[in-house]
């Protein structure tokens, strides 16, 4: 097996971030989905034995789709227009099911890939198109390419070797879960307490005009 890239502290302050500052972003969240709650429980014993990881509580479980920008830099009127444009775009999409897992060690996270990628990528493109409807196509934040659909189960809180983490996951065994994606949420996200916590700004249903 090839040597793993070392783990690093996920909680360093990335450019623009500081205590008290929050970020608007579009996420899939998993409230009310027992399969995802079981998925977190399945991996909890392994993560509990690894003090270099901060497990993600069920309530903060998410799949990141598309950032919008720091909340203090965006006009509230723009937010309303982008939500309306996203609602219109997402009305043309149908809900779908994804499989999440098994989890693996990444340099800063324990992450579980989500598949199939195609409907997730289509949903992300719809959100990007809606942002472009308001701000213009050239002003859509973040690159279109390089999207990796995943759900993080824990974040590294220290630098160190990845092998103990990878070994613990291997011994524990792999788990998967199915989740239904029927909506997407615009959230106001902060990381003040070494966790991603948020307030929901808007929830947009998929296929709303067809039901």
PDB file of C-alpha atoms in Angstrom:
ATOM      1  CA  UNK A   1       0.000   0.000   0.000  1.00  0.00           C
ATOM      2  CA  UNK A   2       1.330   3.446  -0.879  1.00  0.00           C
ATOM      3  CA  UNK A   3       2.239   5.815   1.946  1.00  0.00           C
ATOM      4  CA  UNK A   4      -0.667   7.987   3.019  1.00  0.00           C
ATOM      5  CA  UNK A   5      -0.503  11.769   3.035  1.00  0.00           C
ATOM      6  CA  UNK A   6      -0.208  12.981   6.657  1.00  0.00           C
ATOM      7  CA  UNK A   7      -3.226  14.421   8.426  1.00  0.00           C
ATOM      8  CA  UNK A   8      -3.339  18.181   9.083  1.00  0.00           C
ATOM      9  CA  UNK A   9      -5.463  20.406  11.292  1.00  0.00           C
ATOM     10  CA  UNK A  10      -8.677  21.253   9.441  1.00  0.00           C
ATOM     11  CA  UNK A  11      -9.508  24.189  11.692  1.00  0.00           C
ATOM     12  CA  UNK A  12      -6.855  26.663  10.558  1.00  0.00           C
ATOM     13  CA  UNK A  13      -8.347  30.019   9.603  1.00  0.00           C
ATOM     14  CA  UNK A  14      -8.679  30.066   5.837  1.00  0.00           C
ATOM     15  CA  UNK A  15      -8.473  33.410   4.003  1.00  0.00           C
ATOM     16  CA  UNK A  16     -11.409  35.655   4.889  1.00  0.00           C
ATOM     17  CA  UNK A  17     -12.572  33.583   7.831  1.00  0.00           C
ATOM     18  CA  UNK A  18     -12.483  34.838  11.413  1.00  0.00           C
ATOM     19  CA  UNK A  19     -14.464  34.401  14.605  1.00  0.00           C
ATOM     20  CA  UNK A  20     -17.932  35.874  14.204  1.00  0.00           C
ATOM     21  CA  UNK A  21     -17.920  35.786  10.403  1.00  0.00           C
ATOM     22  CA  UNK A  22     -20.279  33.503   8.492  1.00  0.00           C
ATOM     23  CA  UNK A  23     -20.673  32.258   4.944  1.00  0.00           C
ATOM     24  CA  UNK A  24     -23.679  31.646   2.697  1.00  0.00           C
ATOM     25  CA  UNK A  25     -23.543  28.259   0.993  1.00  0.00           C
ATOM     26  CA  UNK A  26     -25.875  25.722  -0.579  1.00  0.00           C
ATOM     27  CA  UNK A  27     -25.863  22.350   1.195  1.00  0.00           C
ATOM     28  CA  UNK A  28     -27.835  19.146   1.209  1.00  0.00           C
ATOM     29  CA  UNK A  29     -28.779  18.365   4.808  1.00  0.00           C
ATOM     30  CA  UNK A  30     -30.146  15.118   6.206  1.00  0.00           C
ATOM     31  CA  UNK A  31     -32.646  15.926   8.945  1.00  0.00           C
ATOM     32  CA  UNK A  32     -35.346  13.302   9.300  1.00  0.00           C
ATOM     33  CA  UNK A  33     -33.418  10.575   7.477  1.00  0.00           C
ATOM     34  CA  UNK A  34     -32.984   7.609   9.852  1.00  0.00           C
ATOM     35  CA  UNK A  35     -30.606   5.808   7.484  1.00  0.00           C
ATOM     36  CA  UNK A  36     -28.140   8.678   7.764  1.00  0.00           C
ATOM     37  CA  UNK A  37     -28.509   8.734  11.536  1.00  0.00           C
ATOM     38  CA  UNK A  38     -27.648   5.022  11.587  1.00  0.00           C
ATOM     39  CA  UNK A  39     -24.703   5.705   9.280  1.00  0.00           C
ATOM     40  CA  UNK A  40     -23.265   8.169  11.783  1.00  0.00           C
ATOM     41  CA  UNK A  41     -23.874   5.677  14.595  1.00  0.00           C
ATOM     42  CA  UNK A  42     -22.174   2.909  12.603  1.00  0.00           C
ATOM     43  CA  UNK A  43     -18.934   4.882  12.473  1.00  0.00           C
ATOM     44  CA  UNK A  44     -19.180   6.516  15.909  1.00  0.00           C
ATOM     45  CA  UNK A  45     -17.232   3.791  17.799  1.00  0.00           C
ATOM     46  CA  UNK A  46     -14.263   4.070  15.424  1.00  0.00           C
ATOM     47  CA  UNK A  47     -14.181   7.863  15.546  1.00  0.00           C
ATOM     48  CA  UNK A  48     -14.530   7.887  19.348  1.00  0.00           C
ATOM     49  CA  UNK A  49     -11.219   6.017  19.608  1.00  0.00           C
ATOM     50  CA  UNK A  50      -9.391   8.691  17.601  1.00  0.00           C
ATOM     51  CA  UNK A  51      -8.828  11.860  19.684  1.00  0.00           C
ATOM     52  CA  UNK A  52      -7.246  13.583  16.671  1.00  0.00           C
ATOM     53  CA  UNK A  53     -10.711  13.722  15.088  1.00  0.00           C
ATOM     54  CA  UNK A  54     -13.761  15.872  15.861  1.00  0.00           C
ATOM     55  CA  UNK A  55     -16.836  13.789  14.924  1.00  0.00           C
ATOM     56  CA  UNK A  56     -19.709  15.551  13.148  1.00  0.00           C
ATOM     57  CA  UNK A  57     -22.984  15.374  15.124  1.00  0.00           C
ATOM     58  CA  UNK A  58     -25.981  14.114  13.156  1.00  0.00           C
ATOM     59  CA  UNK A  59     -27.656  17.534  13.184  1.00  0.00           C
ATOM     60  CA  UNK A  60     -24.675  19.097  11.356  1.00  0.00           C
ATOM     61  CA  UNK A  61     -24.271  16.367   8.747  1.00  0.00           C
ATOM     62  CA  UNK A  62     -24.177  17.875   5.257  1.00  0.00           C
ATOM     63  CA  UNK A  63     -23.066  17.597   1.657  1.00  0.00           C
ATOM     64  CA  UNK A  64     -21.595  20.841   0.333  1.00  0.00           C
ATOM     65  CA  UNK A  65     -22.738  21.857  -3.138  1.00  0.00           C
ATOM     66  CA  UNK A  66     -21.941  25.495  -3.872  1.00  0.00           C
ATOM     67  CA  UNK A  67     -20.672  28.478  -1.933  1.00  0.00           C
ATOM     68  CA  UNK A  68     -22.159  31.919  -2.373  1.00  0.00           C
ATOM     69  CA  UNK A  69     -19.912  34.201  -0.300  1.00  0.00           C
ATOM     70  CA  UNK A  70     -19.378  35.799   3.097  1.00  0.00           C
ATOM     71  CA  UNK A  71     -22.670  36.982   4.537  1.00  0.00           C
ATOM     72  CA  UNK A  72     -21.385  40.473   5.297  1.00  0.00           C
ATOM     73  CA  UNK A  73     -20.471  40.992   1.630  1.00  0.00           C
ATOM     74  CA  UNK A  74     -23.790  40.025   0.016  1.00  0.00           C
ATOM     75  CA  UNK A  75     -26.815  42.266  -0.352  1.00  0.00           C
ATOM     76  CA  UNK A  76     -29.943  40.682   1.189  1.00  0.00           C
ATOM     77  CA  UNK A  77     -31.841  41.556  -1.975  1.00  0.00           C
ATOM     78  CA  UNK A  78     -29.392  39.475  -3.994  1.00  0.00           C
ATOM     79  CA  UNK A  79     -29.943  36.561  -1.634  1.00  0.00           C
ATOM     80  CA  UNK A  80     -33.700  36.752  -2.190  1.00  0.00           C
ATOM     81  CA  UNK A  81     -33.254  36.874  -5.962  1.00  0.00           C
ATOM     82  CA  UNK A  82     -30.831  33.940  -5.976  1.00  0.00           C
ATOM     83  CA  UNK A  83     -33.206  31.853  -3.843  1.00  0.00           C
ATOM     84  CA  UNK A  84     -36.064  32.652  -6.244  1.00  0.00           C
ATOM     85  CA  UNK A  85     -33.921  31.762  -9.263  1.00  0.00           C
ATOM     86  CA  UNK A  86     -32.795  28.529  -7.580  1.00  0.00           C
ATOM     87  CA  UNK A  87     -36.407  27.634  -6.800  1.00  0.00           C
ATOM     88  CA  UNK A  88     -37.281  28.051 -10.477  1.00  0.00           C
ATOM     89  CA  UNK A  89     -34.308  26.008 -11.672  1.00  0.00           C
ATOM     90  CA  UNK A  90     -34.799  23.210  -9.130  1.00  0.00           C
ATOM     91  CA  UNK A  91     -38.485  22.894  -9.986  1.00  0.00           C
ATOM     92  CA  UNK A  92     -37.303  21.262 -13.203  1.00  0.00           C
ATOM     93  CA  UNK A  93     -35.349  18.546 -11.369  1.00  0.00           C
ATOM     94  CA  UNK A  94     -36.694  15.380  -9.773  1.00  0.00           C
ATOM     95  CA  UNK A  95     -35.773  14.104  -6.289  1.00  0.00           C
ATOM     96  CA  UNK A  96     -33.216  11.301  -6.328  1.00  0.00           C
ATOM     97  CA  UNK A  97     -31.474   8.796  -4.082  1.00  0.00           C
ATOM     98  CA  UNK A  98     -27.772   8.629  -3.318  1.00  0.00           C
ATOM     99  CA  UNK A  99     -25.562   6.102  -1.575  1.00  0.00           C
ATOM    100  CA  UNK A 100     -23.111   7.525   0.952  1.00  0.00           C
ATOM    101  CA  UNK A 101     -19.979   5.667   2.055  1.00  0.00           C
ATOM    102  CA  UNK A 102     -17.902   3.778   2.912  1.00  0.00           C
ATOM    103  CA  UNK A 103     -15.811   6.360   4.751  1.00  0.00           C
ATOM    104  CA  UNK A 104     -12.084   6.832   4.264  1.00  0.00           C
ATOM    105  CA  UNK A 105      -9.317   9.036   5.647  1.00  0.00           C
ATOM    106  CA  UNK A 106      -8.583  12.278   3.808  1.00  0.00           C
ATOM    107  CA  UNK A 107      -5.780  14.641   4.939  1.00  0.00           C
ATOM    108  CA  UNK A 108      -8.243  16.837   6.870  1.00  0.00           C
ATOM    109  CA  UNK A 109     -11.395  14.750   7.188  1.00  0.00           C
ATOM    110  CA  UNK A 110     -13.065  11.395   7.449  1.00  0.00           C
ATOM    111  CA  UNK A 111     -15.235  11.554   4.378  1.00  0.00           C
ATOM    112  CA  UNK A 112     -17.751   9.306   2.715  1.00  0.00           C
ATOM    113  CA  UNK A 113     -18.194   9.693  -1.048  1.00  0.00           C
ATOM    114  CA  UNK A 114     -21.710  10.151  -2.403  1.00  0.00           C
ATOM    115  CA  UNK A 115     -22.817   8.494  -5.621  1.00  0.00           C
ATOM    116  CA  UNK A 116     -24.040   8.487  -8.283  1.00  0.00           C
ATOM    117  CA  UNK A 117     -22.347  11.797  -9.014  1.00  0.00           C
ATOM    118  CA  UNK A 118     -24.505  12.742 -11.989  1.00  0.00           C
ATOM    119  CA  UNK A 119     -27.689  13.967 -10.235  1.00  0.00           C
ATOM    120  CA  UNK A 120     -25.623  15.784  -7.597  1.00  0.00           C
ATOM    121  CA  UNK A 121     -23.572  17.494 -10.301  1.00  0.00           C
ATOM    122  CA  UNK A 122     -26.773  18.395 -12.162  1.00  0.00           C
ATOM    123  CA  UNK A 123     -28.217  19.936  -8.998  1.00  0.00           C
ATOM    124  CA  UNK A 124     -25.021  21.906  -8.439  1.00  0.00           C
ATOM    125  CA  UNK A 125     -25.093  23.165 -12.027  1.00  0.00           C
ATOM    126  CA  UNK A 126     -28.709  24.287 -11.545  1.00  0.00           C
ATOM    127  CA  UNK A 127     -27.670  26.292  -8.472  1.00  0.00           C
ATOM    128  CA  UNK A 128     -24.713  27.789 -10.341  1.00  0.00           C
ATOM    129  CA  UNK A 129     -27.017  28.730 -13.208  1.00  0.00           C
ATOM    130  CA  UNK A 130     -29.403  30.412 -10.759  1.00  0.00           C
ATOM    131  CA  UNK A 131     -26.550  32.447  -9.266  1.00  0.00           C
ATOM    132  CA  UNK A 132     -25.559  33.386 -12.802  1.00  0.00           C
ATOM    133  CA  UNK A 133     -29.130  34.499 -13.502  1.00  0.00           C
ATOM    134  CA  UNK A 134     -28.682  37.169 -10.827  1.00  0.00           C
ATOM    135  CA  UNK A 135     -24.975  38.022 -10.826  1.00  0.00           C
ATOM    136  CA  UNK A 136     -24.003  37.038 -14.347  1.00  0.00           C
ATOM    137  CA  UNK A 137     -22.356  33.829 -15.462  1.00  0.00           C
ATOM    138  CA  UNK A 138     -18.820  35.149 -15.005  1.00  0.00           C
ATOM    139  CA  UNK A 139     -19.490  36.135 -11.378  1.00  0.00           C
ATOM    140  CA  UNK A 140     -20.497  32.676 -10.118  1.00  0.00           C
ATOM    141  CA  UNK A 141     -18.146  31.824  -7.196  1.00  0.00           C
ATOM    142  CA  UNK A 142     -15.905  28.747  -7.106  1.00  0.00           C
ATOM    143  CA  UNK A 143     -14.746  26.679 -10.083  1.00  0.00           C
ATOM    144  CA  UNK A 144     -17.250  24.513 -11.881  1.00  0.00           C
ATOM    145  CA  UNK A 145     -14.708  21.697 -12.251  1.00  0.00           C
ATOM    146  CA  UNK A 146     -13.342  19.554  -9.450  1.00  0.00           C
ATOM    147  CA  UNK A 147     -16.588  18.888  -7.568  1.00  0.00           C
ATOM    148  CA  UNK A 148     -16.169  15.947  -5.175  1.00  0.00           C
ATOM    149  CA  UNK A 149     -19.499  14.938  -3.660  1.00  0.00           C
ATOM    150  CA  UNK A 150     -18.968  13.690  -0.117  1.00  0.00           C
ATOM    151  CA  UNK A 151     -20.257  13.768   3.442  1.00  0.00           C
ATOM    152  CA  UNK A 152     -17.696  14.379   6.195  1.00  0.00           C
ATOM    153  CA  UNK A 153     -18.067  12.339   9.374  1.00  0.00           C
ATOM    154  CA  UNK A 154     -15.168  13.952  11.235  1.00  0.00           C
ATOM    155  CA  UNK A 155     -12.507  16.637  10.961  1.00  0.00           C
ATOM    156  CA  UNK A 156      -8.843  16.384  11.867  1.00  0.00           C
ATOM    157  CA  UNK A 157      -7.902  18.640  14.787  1.00  0.00           C
ATOM    158  CA  UNK A 158      -4.137  18.032  14.721  1.00  0.00           C
ATOM    159  CA  UNK A 159      -1.248  17.226  12.416  1.00  0.00           C
ATOM    160  CA  UNK A 160      -0.032  13.635  12.428  1.00  0.00           C
ATOM    161  CA  UNK A 161       0.220  10.379  10.517  1.00  0.00           C
ATOM    162  CA  UNK A 162      -2.833   9.148   8.651  1.00  0.00           C
ATOM    163  CA  UNK A 163      -2.091   5.450   9.141  1.00  0.00           C
ATOM    164  CA  UNK A 164      -3.701   5.113  12.619  1.00  0.00           C
ATOM    165  CA  UNK A 165      -6.889   6.680  11.271  1.00  0.00           C
ATOM    166  CA  UNK A 166      -6.940   4.565   8.123  1.00  0.00           C
ATOM    167  CA  UNK A 167      -6.175   1.412  10.123  1.00  0.00           C
ATOM    168  CA  UNK A 168      -8.980   2.132  12.586  1.00  0.00           C
ATOM    169  CA  UNK A 169     -11.468   2.544   9.749  1.00  0.00           C
ATOM    170  CA  UNK A 170     -10.224  -0.636   8.068  1.00  0.00           C
ATOM    171  CA  UNK A 171     -10.564  -2.710  11.234  1.00  0.00           C
ATOM    172  CA  UNK A 172     -13.975  -1.229  11.955  1.00  0.00           C
ATOM    173  CA  UNK A 173     -15.313  -2.171   8.501  1.00  0.00           C
ATOM    174  CA  UNK A 174     -17.122  -0.209   5.837  1.00  0.00           C
ATOM    175  CA  UNK A 175     -20.701   1.046   6.027  1.00  0.00           C
ATOM    176  CA  UNK A 176     -23.034   2.740   3.567  1.00  0.00           C
ATOM    177  CA  UNK A 177     -26.411   4.447   3.702  1.00  0.00           C
ATOM    178  CA  UNK A 178     -29.009   5.592   1.215  1.00  0.00           C
ATOM    179  CA  UNK A 179     -30.359   9.117   1.398  1.00  0.00           C
ATOM    180  CA  UNK A 180     -33.122  10.869  -0.496  1.00  0.00           C
ATOM    181  CA  UNK A 181     -32.325  14.265  -1.948  1.00  0.00           C
ATOM    182  CA  UNK A 182     -35.601  16.157  -2.331  1.00  0.00           C
ATOM    183  CA  UNK A 183     -34.453  19.655  -1.369  1.00  0.00           C
ATOM    184  CA  UNK A 184     -31.415  21.874  -1.041  1.00  0.00           C
ATOM    185  CA  UNK A 185     -30.779  24.460   1.656  1.00  0.00           C
ATOM    186  CA  UNK A 186     -29.148  27.874   1.594  1.00  0.00           C
ATOM    187  CA  UNK A 187     -27.464  28.153   4.976  1.00  0.00           C
ATOM    188  CA  UNK A 188     -25.633  30.812   6.969  1.00  0.00           C
ATOM    189  CA  UNK A 189     -22.575  28.840   8.074  1.00  0.00           C
ATOM    190  CA  UNK A 190     -20.032  29.535  10.816  1.00  0.00           C
ATOM    191  CA  UNK A 191     -17.026  27.641  12.194  1.00  0.00           C
ATOM    192  CA  UNK A 192     -16.424  29.560  15.420  1.00  0.00           C
ATOM    193  CA  UNK A 193     -16.414  26.489  17.685  1.00  0.00           C
ATOM    194  CA  UNK A 194     -14.357  24.041  15.606  1.00  0.00           C
ATOM    195  CA  UNK A 195     -17.537  22.728  14.024  1.00  0.00           C
ATOM    196  CA  UNK A 196     -19.663  23.691  11.055  1.00  0.00           C
ATOM    197  CA  UNK A 197     -22.903  25.072  12.452  1.00  0.00           C
ATOM    198  CA  UNK A 198     -25.553  26.998  10.602  1.00  0.00           C
ATOM    199  CA  UNK A 199     -28.906  28.694  10.371  1.00  0.00           C
ATOM    200  CA  UNK A 200     -31.072  27.802   7.398  1.00  0.00           C
ATOM    201  CA  UNK A 201     -31.926  30.798   5.214  1.00  0.00           C
ATOM    202  CA  UNK A 202     -34.106  28.999   2.671  1.00  0.00           C
ATOM    203  CA  UNK A 203     -35.075  25.476   1.640  1.00  0.00           C
ATOM    204  CA  UNK A 204     -35.765  24.790  -2.031  1.00  0.00           C
ATOM    205  CA  UNK A 205     -37.637  21.674  -3.129  1.00  0.00           C
ATOM    206  CA  UNK A 206     -36.777  19.667  -6.203  1.00  0.00           C
ATOM    207  CA  UNK A 207     -39.570  19.139  -8.706  1.00  0.00           C
ATOM    208  CA  UNK A 208     -41.909  21.454  -6.794  1.00  0.00           C
ATOM    209  CA  UNK A 209     -43.948  22.413  -9.870  1.00  0.00           C
ATOM    210  CA  UNK A 210     -44.582  18.773 -10.755  1.00  0.00           C
ATOM    211  CA  UNK A 211     -46.161  17.723  -7.474  1.00  0.00           C
TER     212      UNK A 211
END
